[in-house]
XYZ file of C-alpha atoms in Angstrom:
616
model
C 0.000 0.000 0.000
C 1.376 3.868 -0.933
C 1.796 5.868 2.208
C 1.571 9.542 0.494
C 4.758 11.956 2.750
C 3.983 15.137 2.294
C 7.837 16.690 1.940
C 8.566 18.269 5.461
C 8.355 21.508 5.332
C 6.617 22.944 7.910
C 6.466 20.209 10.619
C 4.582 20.474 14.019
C 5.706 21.122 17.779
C 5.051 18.544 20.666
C 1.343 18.313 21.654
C -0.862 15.990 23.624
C -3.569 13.869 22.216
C -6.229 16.379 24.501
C -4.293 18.833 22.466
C -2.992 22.804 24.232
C -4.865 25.648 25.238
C -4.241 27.374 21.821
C -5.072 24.324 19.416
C -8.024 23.181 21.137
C -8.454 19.582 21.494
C -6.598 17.305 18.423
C -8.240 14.063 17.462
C -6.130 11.112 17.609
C -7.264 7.952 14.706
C -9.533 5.088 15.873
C -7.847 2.399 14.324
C -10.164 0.096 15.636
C -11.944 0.657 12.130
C -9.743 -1.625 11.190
C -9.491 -3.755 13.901
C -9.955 -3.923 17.578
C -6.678 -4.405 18.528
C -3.345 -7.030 17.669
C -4.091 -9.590 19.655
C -7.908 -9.373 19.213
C -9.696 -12.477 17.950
C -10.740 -10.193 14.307
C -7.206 -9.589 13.868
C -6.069 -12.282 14.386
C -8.179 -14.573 12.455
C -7.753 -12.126 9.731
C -4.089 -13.542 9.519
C -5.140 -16.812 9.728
C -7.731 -16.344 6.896
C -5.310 -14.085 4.643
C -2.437 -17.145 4.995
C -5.077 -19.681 4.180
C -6.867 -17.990 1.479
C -3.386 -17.200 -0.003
C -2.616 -21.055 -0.339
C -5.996 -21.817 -1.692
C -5.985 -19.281 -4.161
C -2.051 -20.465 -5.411
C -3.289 -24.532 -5.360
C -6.796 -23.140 -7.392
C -5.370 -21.151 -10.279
C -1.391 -22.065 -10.577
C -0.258 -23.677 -13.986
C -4.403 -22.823 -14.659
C -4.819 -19.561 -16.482
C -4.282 -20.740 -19.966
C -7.417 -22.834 -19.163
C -9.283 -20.239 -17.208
C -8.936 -17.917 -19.905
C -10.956 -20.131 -22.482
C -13.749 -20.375 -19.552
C -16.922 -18.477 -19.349
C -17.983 -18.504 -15.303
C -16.883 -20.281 -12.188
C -13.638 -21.170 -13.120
C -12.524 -18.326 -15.379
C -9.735 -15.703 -15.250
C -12.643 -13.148 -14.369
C -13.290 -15.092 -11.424
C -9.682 -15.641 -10.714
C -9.422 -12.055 -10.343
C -12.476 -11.506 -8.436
C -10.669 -13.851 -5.586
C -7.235 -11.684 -6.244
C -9.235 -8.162 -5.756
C -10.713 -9.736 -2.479
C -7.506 -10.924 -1.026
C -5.594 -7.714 -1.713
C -8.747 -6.089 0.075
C -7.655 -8.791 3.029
C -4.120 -8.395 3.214
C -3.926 -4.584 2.641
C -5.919 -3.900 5.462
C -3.815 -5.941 7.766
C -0.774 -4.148 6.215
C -2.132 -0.441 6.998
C -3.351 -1.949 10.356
C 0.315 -3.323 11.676
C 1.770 0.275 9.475
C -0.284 3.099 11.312
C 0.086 1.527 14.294
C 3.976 1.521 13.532
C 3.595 5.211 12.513
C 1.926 6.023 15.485
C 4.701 5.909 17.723
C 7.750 4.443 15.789
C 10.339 4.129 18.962
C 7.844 1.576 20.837
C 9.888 -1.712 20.277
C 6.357 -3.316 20.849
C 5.595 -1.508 17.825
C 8.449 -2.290 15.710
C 7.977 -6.355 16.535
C 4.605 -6.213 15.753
C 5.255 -4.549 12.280
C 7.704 -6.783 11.356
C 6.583 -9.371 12.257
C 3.665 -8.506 10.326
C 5.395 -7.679 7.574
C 7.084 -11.011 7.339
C 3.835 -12.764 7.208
C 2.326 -10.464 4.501
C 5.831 -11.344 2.238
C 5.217 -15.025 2.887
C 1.618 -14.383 1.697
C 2.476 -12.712 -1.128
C 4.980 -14.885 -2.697
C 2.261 -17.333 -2.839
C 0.666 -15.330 -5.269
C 3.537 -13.597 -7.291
C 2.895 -16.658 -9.553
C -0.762 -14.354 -10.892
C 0.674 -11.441 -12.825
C 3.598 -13.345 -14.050
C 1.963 -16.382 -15.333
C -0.977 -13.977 -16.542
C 1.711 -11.676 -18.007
C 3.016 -14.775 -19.810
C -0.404 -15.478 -21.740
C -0.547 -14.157 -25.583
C -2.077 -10.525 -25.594
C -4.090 -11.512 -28.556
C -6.007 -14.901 -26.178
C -6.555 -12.380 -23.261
C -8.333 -9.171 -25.672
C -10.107 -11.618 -27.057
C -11.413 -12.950 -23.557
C -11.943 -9.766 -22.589
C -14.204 -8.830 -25.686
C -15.879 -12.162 -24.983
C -16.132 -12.267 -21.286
C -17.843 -8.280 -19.967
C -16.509 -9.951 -16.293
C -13.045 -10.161 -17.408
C -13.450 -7.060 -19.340
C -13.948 -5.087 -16.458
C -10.369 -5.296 -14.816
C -9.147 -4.604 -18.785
C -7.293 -1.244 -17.126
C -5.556 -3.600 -14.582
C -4.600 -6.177 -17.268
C -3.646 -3.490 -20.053
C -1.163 -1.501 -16.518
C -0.157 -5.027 -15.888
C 1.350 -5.596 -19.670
C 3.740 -2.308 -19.078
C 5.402 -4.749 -16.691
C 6.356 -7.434 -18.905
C 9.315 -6.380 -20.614
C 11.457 -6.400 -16.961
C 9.607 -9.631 -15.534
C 11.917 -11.915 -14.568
C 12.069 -15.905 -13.882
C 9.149 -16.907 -11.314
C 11.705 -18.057 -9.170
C 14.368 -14.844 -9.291
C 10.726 -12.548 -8.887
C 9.910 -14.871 -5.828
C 13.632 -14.077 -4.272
C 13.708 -11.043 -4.848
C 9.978 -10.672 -2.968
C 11.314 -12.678 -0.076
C 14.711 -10.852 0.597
C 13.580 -7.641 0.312
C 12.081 -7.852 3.899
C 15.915 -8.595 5.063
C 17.141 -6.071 2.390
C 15.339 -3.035 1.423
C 12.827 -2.920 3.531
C 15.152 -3.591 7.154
C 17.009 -0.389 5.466
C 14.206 1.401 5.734
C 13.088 0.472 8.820
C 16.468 1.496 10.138
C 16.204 4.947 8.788
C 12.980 5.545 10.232
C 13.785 4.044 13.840
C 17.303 6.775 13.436
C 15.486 9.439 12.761
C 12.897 8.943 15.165
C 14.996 8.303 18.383
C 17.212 11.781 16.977
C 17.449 14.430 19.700
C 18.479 17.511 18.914
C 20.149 20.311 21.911
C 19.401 23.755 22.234
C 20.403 25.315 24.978
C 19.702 22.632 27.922
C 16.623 21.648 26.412
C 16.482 18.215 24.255
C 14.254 18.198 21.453
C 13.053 15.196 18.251
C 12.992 16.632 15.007
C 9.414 17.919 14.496
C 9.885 20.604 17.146
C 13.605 21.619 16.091
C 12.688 21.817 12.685
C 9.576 24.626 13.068
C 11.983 26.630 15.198
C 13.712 27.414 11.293
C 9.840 29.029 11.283
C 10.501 31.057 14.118
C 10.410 35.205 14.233
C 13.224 35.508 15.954
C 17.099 35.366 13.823
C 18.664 33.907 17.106
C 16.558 31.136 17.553
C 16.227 30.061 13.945
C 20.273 30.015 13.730
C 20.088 27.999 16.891
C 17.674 25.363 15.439
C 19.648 25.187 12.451
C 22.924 24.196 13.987
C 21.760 22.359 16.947
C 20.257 20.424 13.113
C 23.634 20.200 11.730
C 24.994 18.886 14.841
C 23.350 15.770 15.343
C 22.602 15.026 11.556
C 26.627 15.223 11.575
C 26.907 13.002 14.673
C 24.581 10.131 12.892
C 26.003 10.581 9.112
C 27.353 7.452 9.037
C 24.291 5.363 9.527
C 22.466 8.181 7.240
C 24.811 7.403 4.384
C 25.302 3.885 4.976
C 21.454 3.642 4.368
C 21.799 5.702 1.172
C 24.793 3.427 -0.298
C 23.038 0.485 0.329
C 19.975 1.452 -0.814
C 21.076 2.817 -4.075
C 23.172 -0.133 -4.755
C 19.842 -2.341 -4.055
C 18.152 -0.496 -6.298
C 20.804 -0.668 -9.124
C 21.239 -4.440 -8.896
C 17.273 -4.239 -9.058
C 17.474 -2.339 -12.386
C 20.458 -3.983 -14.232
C 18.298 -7.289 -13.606
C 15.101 -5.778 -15.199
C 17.078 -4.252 -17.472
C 15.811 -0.486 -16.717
C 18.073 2.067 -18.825
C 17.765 4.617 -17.062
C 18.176 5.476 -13.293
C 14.741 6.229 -12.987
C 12.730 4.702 -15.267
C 11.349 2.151 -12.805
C 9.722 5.032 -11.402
C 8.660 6.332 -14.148
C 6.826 2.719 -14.733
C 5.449 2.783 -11.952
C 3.570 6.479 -12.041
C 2.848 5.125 -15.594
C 4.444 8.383 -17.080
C 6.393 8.373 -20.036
C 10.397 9.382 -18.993
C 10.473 12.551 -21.977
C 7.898 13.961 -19.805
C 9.476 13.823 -16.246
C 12.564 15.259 -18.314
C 10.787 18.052 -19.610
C 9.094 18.762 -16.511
C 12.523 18.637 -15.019
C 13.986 21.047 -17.758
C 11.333 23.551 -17.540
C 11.691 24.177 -13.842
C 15.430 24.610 -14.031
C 15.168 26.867 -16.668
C 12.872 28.977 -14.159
C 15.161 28.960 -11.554
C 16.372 32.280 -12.128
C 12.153 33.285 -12.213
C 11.652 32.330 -9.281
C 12.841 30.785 -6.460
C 16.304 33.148 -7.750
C 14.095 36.423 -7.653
C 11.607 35.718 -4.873
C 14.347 35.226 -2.293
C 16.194 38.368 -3.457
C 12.828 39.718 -2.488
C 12.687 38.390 0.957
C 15.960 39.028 1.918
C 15.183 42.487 1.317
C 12.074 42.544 3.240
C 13.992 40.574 6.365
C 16.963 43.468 5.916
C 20.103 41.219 4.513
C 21.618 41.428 1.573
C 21.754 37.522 1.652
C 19.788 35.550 3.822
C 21.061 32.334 5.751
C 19.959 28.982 4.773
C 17.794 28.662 8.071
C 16.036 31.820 6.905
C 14.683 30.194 4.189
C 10.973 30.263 5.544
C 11.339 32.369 8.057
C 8.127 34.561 8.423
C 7.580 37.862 7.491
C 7.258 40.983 9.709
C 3.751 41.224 8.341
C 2.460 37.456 8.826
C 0.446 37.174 11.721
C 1.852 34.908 14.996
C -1.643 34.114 16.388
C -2.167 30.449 16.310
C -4.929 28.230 14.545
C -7.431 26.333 16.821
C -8.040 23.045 14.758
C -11.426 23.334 14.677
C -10.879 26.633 13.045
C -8.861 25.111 10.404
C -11.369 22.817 9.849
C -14.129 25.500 9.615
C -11.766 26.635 6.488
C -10.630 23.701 4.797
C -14.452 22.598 4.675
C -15.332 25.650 3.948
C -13.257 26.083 0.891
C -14.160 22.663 -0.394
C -17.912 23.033 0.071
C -17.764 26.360 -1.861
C -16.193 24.040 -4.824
C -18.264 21.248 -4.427
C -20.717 20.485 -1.396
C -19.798 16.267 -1.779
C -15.929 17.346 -1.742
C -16.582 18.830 1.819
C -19.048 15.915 2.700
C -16.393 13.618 2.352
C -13.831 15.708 4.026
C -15.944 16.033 7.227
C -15.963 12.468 7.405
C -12.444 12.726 8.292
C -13.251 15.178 10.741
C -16.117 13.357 12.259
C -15.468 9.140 12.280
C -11.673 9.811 13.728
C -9.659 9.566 10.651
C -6.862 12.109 11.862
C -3.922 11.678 13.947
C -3.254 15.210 14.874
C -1.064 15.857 17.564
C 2.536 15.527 17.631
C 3.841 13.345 19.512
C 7.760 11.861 20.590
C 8.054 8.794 18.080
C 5.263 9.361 15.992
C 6.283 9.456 12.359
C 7.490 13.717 10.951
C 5.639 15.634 7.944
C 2.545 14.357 7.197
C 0.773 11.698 5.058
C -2.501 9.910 3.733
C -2.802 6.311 3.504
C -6.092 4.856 1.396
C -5.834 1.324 3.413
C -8.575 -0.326 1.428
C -11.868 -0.137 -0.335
C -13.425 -2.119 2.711
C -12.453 0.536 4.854
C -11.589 4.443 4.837
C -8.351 6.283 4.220
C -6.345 7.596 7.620
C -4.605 11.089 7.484
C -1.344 11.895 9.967
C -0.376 15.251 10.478
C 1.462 17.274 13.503
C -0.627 19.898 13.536
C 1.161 23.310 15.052
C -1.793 26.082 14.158
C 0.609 27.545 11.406
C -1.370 28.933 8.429
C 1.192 26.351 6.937
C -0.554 23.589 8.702
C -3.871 24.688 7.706
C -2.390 24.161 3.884
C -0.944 20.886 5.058
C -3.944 19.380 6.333
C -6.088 20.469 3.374
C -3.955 18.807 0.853
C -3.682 15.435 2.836
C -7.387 15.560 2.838
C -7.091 16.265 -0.450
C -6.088 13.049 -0.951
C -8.371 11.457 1.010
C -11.159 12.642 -0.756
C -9.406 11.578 -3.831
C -8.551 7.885 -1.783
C -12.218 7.311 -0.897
C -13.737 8.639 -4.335
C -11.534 5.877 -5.882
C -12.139 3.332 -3.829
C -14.943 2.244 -6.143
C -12.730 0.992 -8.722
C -11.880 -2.190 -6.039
C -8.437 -2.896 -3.973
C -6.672 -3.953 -7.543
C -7.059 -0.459 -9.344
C -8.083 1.918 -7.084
C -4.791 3.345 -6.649
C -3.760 6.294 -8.439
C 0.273 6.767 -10.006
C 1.713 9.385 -7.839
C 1.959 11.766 -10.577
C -1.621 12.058 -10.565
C -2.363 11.100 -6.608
C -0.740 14.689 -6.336
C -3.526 16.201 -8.287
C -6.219 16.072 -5.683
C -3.983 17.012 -2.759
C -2.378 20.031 -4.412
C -5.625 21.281 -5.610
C -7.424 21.157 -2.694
C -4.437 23.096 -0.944
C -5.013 25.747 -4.017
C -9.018 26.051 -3.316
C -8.362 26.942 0.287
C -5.306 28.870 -0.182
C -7.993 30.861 -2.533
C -10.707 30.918 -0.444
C -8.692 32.364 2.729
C -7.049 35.220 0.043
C -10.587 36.315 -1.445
C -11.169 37.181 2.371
C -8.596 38.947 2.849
C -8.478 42.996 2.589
C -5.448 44.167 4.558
C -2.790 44.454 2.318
C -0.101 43.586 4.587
C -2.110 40.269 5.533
C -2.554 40.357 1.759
C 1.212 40.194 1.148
C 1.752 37.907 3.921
C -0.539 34.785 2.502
C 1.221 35.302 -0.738
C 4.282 35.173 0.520
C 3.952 32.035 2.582
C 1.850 30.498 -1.179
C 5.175 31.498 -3.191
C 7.616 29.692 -0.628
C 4.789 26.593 -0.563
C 5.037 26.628 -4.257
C 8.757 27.233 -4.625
C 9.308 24.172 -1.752
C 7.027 21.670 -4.005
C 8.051 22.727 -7.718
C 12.018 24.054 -6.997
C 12.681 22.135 -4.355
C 11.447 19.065 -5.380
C 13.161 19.208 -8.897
C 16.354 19.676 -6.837
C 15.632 16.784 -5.128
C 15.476 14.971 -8.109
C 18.555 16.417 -9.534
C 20.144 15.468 -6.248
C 18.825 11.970 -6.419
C 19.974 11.232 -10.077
C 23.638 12.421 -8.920
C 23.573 10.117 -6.150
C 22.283 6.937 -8.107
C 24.679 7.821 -11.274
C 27.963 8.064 -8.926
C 26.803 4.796 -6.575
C 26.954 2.766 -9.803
C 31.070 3.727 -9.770
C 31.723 2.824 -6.257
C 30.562 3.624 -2.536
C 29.954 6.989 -1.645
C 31.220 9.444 1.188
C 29.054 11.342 3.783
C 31.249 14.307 2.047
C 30.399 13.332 -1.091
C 27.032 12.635 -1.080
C 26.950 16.489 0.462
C 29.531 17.971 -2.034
C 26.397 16.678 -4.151
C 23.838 17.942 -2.224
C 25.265 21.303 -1.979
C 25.417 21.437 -6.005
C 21.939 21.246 -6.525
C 20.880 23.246 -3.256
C 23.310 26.592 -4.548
C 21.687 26.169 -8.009
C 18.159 26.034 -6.999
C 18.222 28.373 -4.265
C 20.211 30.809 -5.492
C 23.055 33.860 -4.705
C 20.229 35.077 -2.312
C 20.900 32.408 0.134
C 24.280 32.037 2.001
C 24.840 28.331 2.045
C 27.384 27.814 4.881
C 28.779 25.087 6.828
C 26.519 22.610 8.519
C 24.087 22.817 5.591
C 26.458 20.072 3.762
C 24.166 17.122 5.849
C 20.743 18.135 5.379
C 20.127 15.633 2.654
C 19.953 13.716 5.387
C 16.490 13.338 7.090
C 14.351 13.397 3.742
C 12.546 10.077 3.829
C 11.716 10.314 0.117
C 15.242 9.073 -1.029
C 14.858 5.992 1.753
C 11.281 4.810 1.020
C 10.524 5.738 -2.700
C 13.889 7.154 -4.974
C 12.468 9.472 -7.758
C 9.225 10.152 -5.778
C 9.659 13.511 -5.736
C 9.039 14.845 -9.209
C 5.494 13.990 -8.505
C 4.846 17.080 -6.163
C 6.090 19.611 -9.248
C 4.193 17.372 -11.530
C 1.071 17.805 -9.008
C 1.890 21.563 -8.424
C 2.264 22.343 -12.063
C -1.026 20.184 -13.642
C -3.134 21.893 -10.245
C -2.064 25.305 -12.064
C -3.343 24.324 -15.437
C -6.234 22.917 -14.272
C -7.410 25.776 -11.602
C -6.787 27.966 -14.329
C -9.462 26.079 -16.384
C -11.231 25.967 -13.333
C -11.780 29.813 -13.154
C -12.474 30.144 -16.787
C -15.267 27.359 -16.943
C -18.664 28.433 -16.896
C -20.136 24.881 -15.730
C -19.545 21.225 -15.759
C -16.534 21.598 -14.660
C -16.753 19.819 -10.563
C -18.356 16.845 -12.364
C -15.414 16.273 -14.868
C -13.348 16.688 -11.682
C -14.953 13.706 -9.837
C -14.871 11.821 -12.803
C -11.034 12.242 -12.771
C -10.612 11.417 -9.074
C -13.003 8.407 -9.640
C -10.961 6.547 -12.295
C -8.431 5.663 -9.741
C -5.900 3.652 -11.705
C -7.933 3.004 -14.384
C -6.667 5.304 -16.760
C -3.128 6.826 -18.157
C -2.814 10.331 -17.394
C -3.516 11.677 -21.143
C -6.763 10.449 -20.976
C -7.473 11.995 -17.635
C -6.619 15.393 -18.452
C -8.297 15.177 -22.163
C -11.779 16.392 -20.895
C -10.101 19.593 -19.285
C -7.976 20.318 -22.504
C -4.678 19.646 -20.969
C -1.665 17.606 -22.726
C 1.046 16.832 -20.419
C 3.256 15.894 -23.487
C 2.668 19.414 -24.564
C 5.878 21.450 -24.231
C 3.909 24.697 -23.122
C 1.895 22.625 -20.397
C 4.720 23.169 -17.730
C 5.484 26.620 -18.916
C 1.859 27.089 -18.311
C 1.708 26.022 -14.595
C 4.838 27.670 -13.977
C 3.383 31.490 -14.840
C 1.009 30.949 -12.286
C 3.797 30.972 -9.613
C 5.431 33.519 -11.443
C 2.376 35.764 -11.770
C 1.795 35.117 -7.743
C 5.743 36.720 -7.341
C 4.420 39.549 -9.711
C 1.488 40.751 -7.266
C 4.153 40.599 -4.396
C 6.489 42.686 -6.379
C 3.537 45.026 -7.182
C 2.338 44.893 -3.385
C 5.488 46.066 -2.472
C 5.949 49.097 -5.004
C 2.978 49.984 -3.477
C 3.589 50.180 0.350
């Protein structure tokens, strides 16, 4: 199952479930949704049926779907999938079960166990049915069409079958496909673990106080100089102090992943990515191209800008998103950010802010921050059966507000596709973006239109520009970064000062002369868990950012019809390739000018601040 992680930017300071006098109170999940507990008698038969079901399905249809695909009924591939879609159903609930209880506090060794352990059982399970796609992928394309022109039951999972195909070309030998399945729970995945047990259990001093990473990281958010340059070195310290295990996670992991690829027989770096968001690689590339080539547009010239306003001539690193003299420091109960998010949905679509309240209301949110609980935030769709969960650490930052509308974003977008059943409800990340970045845009919108004080005015765009800048520039940087890193592994291990000589190439290039990158700075490529848990993820926030741009702006120019084409997109799930998603709105991703499109939004935003401040 994807766990969407929103890229840590603004991340929250210690609260209790009952939450602080300022916040209000901050729901914790119910996870009994899922089930009552792990040693509850639903649980654990669960396991019990999952491991069974598993073996019946492999001794029913194995060395069988040559057959099954000649037969109309009972024992036909339509019917093998219909027992496929259900056990996915099974076992992906018990994965997001054992994973947001993990999540939830990550140090608790009880936890830890219990997800590996898990885990283990779920790999066991699933090498009993890695024969399905491969022996299916092994039938003649012409035999399966025509089944699925005969058979309207076997045409239905035709998206699944037609994604499936895409596959074949790097499928390897059943038995090399079950090995690699089976080790990657003592490989890959125990790498991951590791990072996310490190970075957990981090503690980070300022003065005599001892602080985890959420809290030390919104300090960079601070008003005050002193105490941002204090976060940012007491940062620097400890990510120094832990580089080795930090970087022997990244050589091993990249090395994985190459092995991986040479086997498949990938050419490029990240083209096993690109397979799997099913987008074609000249796009990512041109996507890629178009944002470096605006460098200079904007992140360049809207941090010249703010280093004015904050009085330097350059600013530091850790002033990056510092706030402005003219943002306001009150805080944000939660139940006032949920008055806006729903607010700004239901004026776009009363169902869009039905759903959301669900969230809201059934105890779908894990608010609060809390020591061990997993940074940033995320959405995970579990299954059909079930609901989607959102995780957040919720601070009462404007920033927060954003953060917790585009995670509900996705839930929206999770439970809308959950229709499509456990085998193709889930969308490619390019496109899982979509709904999370445009419902960050409608209340970002919403909150502006209300707004009349030109300071306030200049404030909100502000903090919109750096949002934008941190999930188009910095996210193409990350990619940049990412590429270097997997193009040198392949020539040998790499050094904690490599790895940051790397780092700091892409960081001085994207940022810009109007940030002094000094020393300490060299190991923040450190705590990003995108590299660990999904290499080459990150192109799918700019992708996101930049469609969301094209497609509000079609938004504000439609006269009607356009919230139903909307939920027709978030609907399809899986079931169709990006082009054909887009086609109703009059968008082509392929299309040169698309990017260059999305991008003059931001750039227009950096115009009004420009014009706001001519002004004052």
């Amino acid at each position: 199952m994807t766990i969407d992680r929103r890229p840590t930017l603004s991340p929250a300071h210690p609260a209790s479930a009952s939450g602080n006098q300022n916040l209000g109170d901050l729901p914790v999940w119910k996870l009994d949704d899922l089930y009552p507990g792990q040693t509850s008698s639903e649980f654990l038969g669960a396991v019990q049926k999952a491991g069974s079901d598993a073996l019946a399905f492999e001794t029913k249809w194995k060395g069988k779907l040559s057959i099954a695909l000649e037969t109309v009924g009972e024992n036909s591939l339509a019917q093998a999938l219909r027992e496929m879609d259900a056990l996915e159903d099974l076992l992906g609930r018990i994965a997001s079960y054992a994973g947001l209880t993990y999540y939830s506090d990550m140090t608790n060794p009880a936890n830890g166990k219990f997800f590996g352990d898990i885990q283990a059982k779920l790999t066991d399970m699933s090498a009993r049915l890695l024969f399905f796609p491969l022996e299916l992928n092994r039938l003649s394309n012409d035999a399966v069409d025509a089944a699925m022109d005969r058979d309207p039951a076997l045409a239905h999972f035709r998206p699944w079958i037609v994604d499936l195909r895409k596959d074949k070309p790097f499928q390897l030998d059943d038995r090399i496909e079950q090995l690699f399945l089976e080790k990657s729970q003592t490989g890959a995945a125990a790498f991951n673990r590791l990072f996310d047990e490190t970075l957990a259990s981090l503690r980070f001093k300022i003065g005599d106080e001892e602080m985890p990473l959420e809290p030390t990281l919104t300090m960079l958010q601070d008003a005050d100089p002193a105490k941002r340059k204090l976060a940012a070195e007491a940062l620097s310290k400890t990510f120094k102090d832990n580089i080795r295990v930090f970087t022997l996670v990244t050589n091993t992991l990249a090395k994985d992943k190459d092995i991986s690829d040479r086997w498949r027989g990938f050419e490029d770096i990240a083209d096993s990515r690109h397979l799997a968001n099913r987008v074609e690689r000249e796009v990512v590339d041109a996507l890629a191209e178009a944002v470096r080539e605006a460098y200079p547009r904007l992140s360049h010239r809207y941090y010249k800008m703010k280093a004015k306003w904050l009085g330097m001539d350059q600013m530091n690193f850790w002033d990056r998103n510092a706030p402005l003299a003219e943002t306001p420091d009150r805080l944000i109960s939660w139940d006032e950010a949920k008055d806006m998010v729903l607010s700004a949905y239901g004026g776009f679509a009363p169902e869009m802010a039905e759903i959301a309240g669900r969230f809201f209301d059934g105890g779908w949110i894990d608010a609060p921050a809390r020591p061990g609980k997993a940074p940033g935030a995320f959405a995970h769709p579990t299954v059909p059966s079930a609901h989607p969960y959102v995780l957040v650490n919720y601070l009462g930052k404007p920033r927060d507000v954003m953060t917790l509308a585009h995670e509900l974003g996705h839930g929206v977008h999770q439970v809308l596709a959950g229709g499509q059943g456990a085998m193709m409800c889930q969308t490619p990340l390019t496109l899982a973006e979509t709904a999370s970045v445009f419902g960050e845009m409608l209340t970002f919108r919403a909150l502006l239109d209300k707004t009349t004080d030109s300071k306030e005015r200049k404030a909100m765009l502000a903090q919109k520009v750096e949002d934008m800048i941190n999930t188009v520039v910095r996210q193409i940087a990350f990619y940049q970064f990412e590429r270097k890193i997997h193009t040198a592994r392949k020539e040998g291990e790499l050094t904690a000062e490599k790895i940051g000589e790397l780092w700091l190439s892409v960081q001085e290039e994207s940022l810009g002369p109007a940030i002094k990158i000094s020393e300490g700075y060299e190991t923040w490529w450190a705590y990003i868990p995108h590299f660990i848990h999904s290499p080459f993820y990150v192109y799918a926030y700019a992708f996101g950012d930049c469609l969301v741009n094209s497609l509000y702006a079609v938004y504000q120019n439609a006269d009607q019809g356009f919230q139903d084409k909307y939920f027709e997109l978030l609907k399809a799930g899986g079931t169709k390739h990006h082009s054909e998603l887009l086609a109703p709105f009059g968008l082509d991703a392929t299309d040169p000018s698309f990017w260059a499109k999305g991008l003059s939004m931001i750039e227009g935003l950096i115009d009004e601040l420009e014009a706001l401040d001519k002004a004052a």
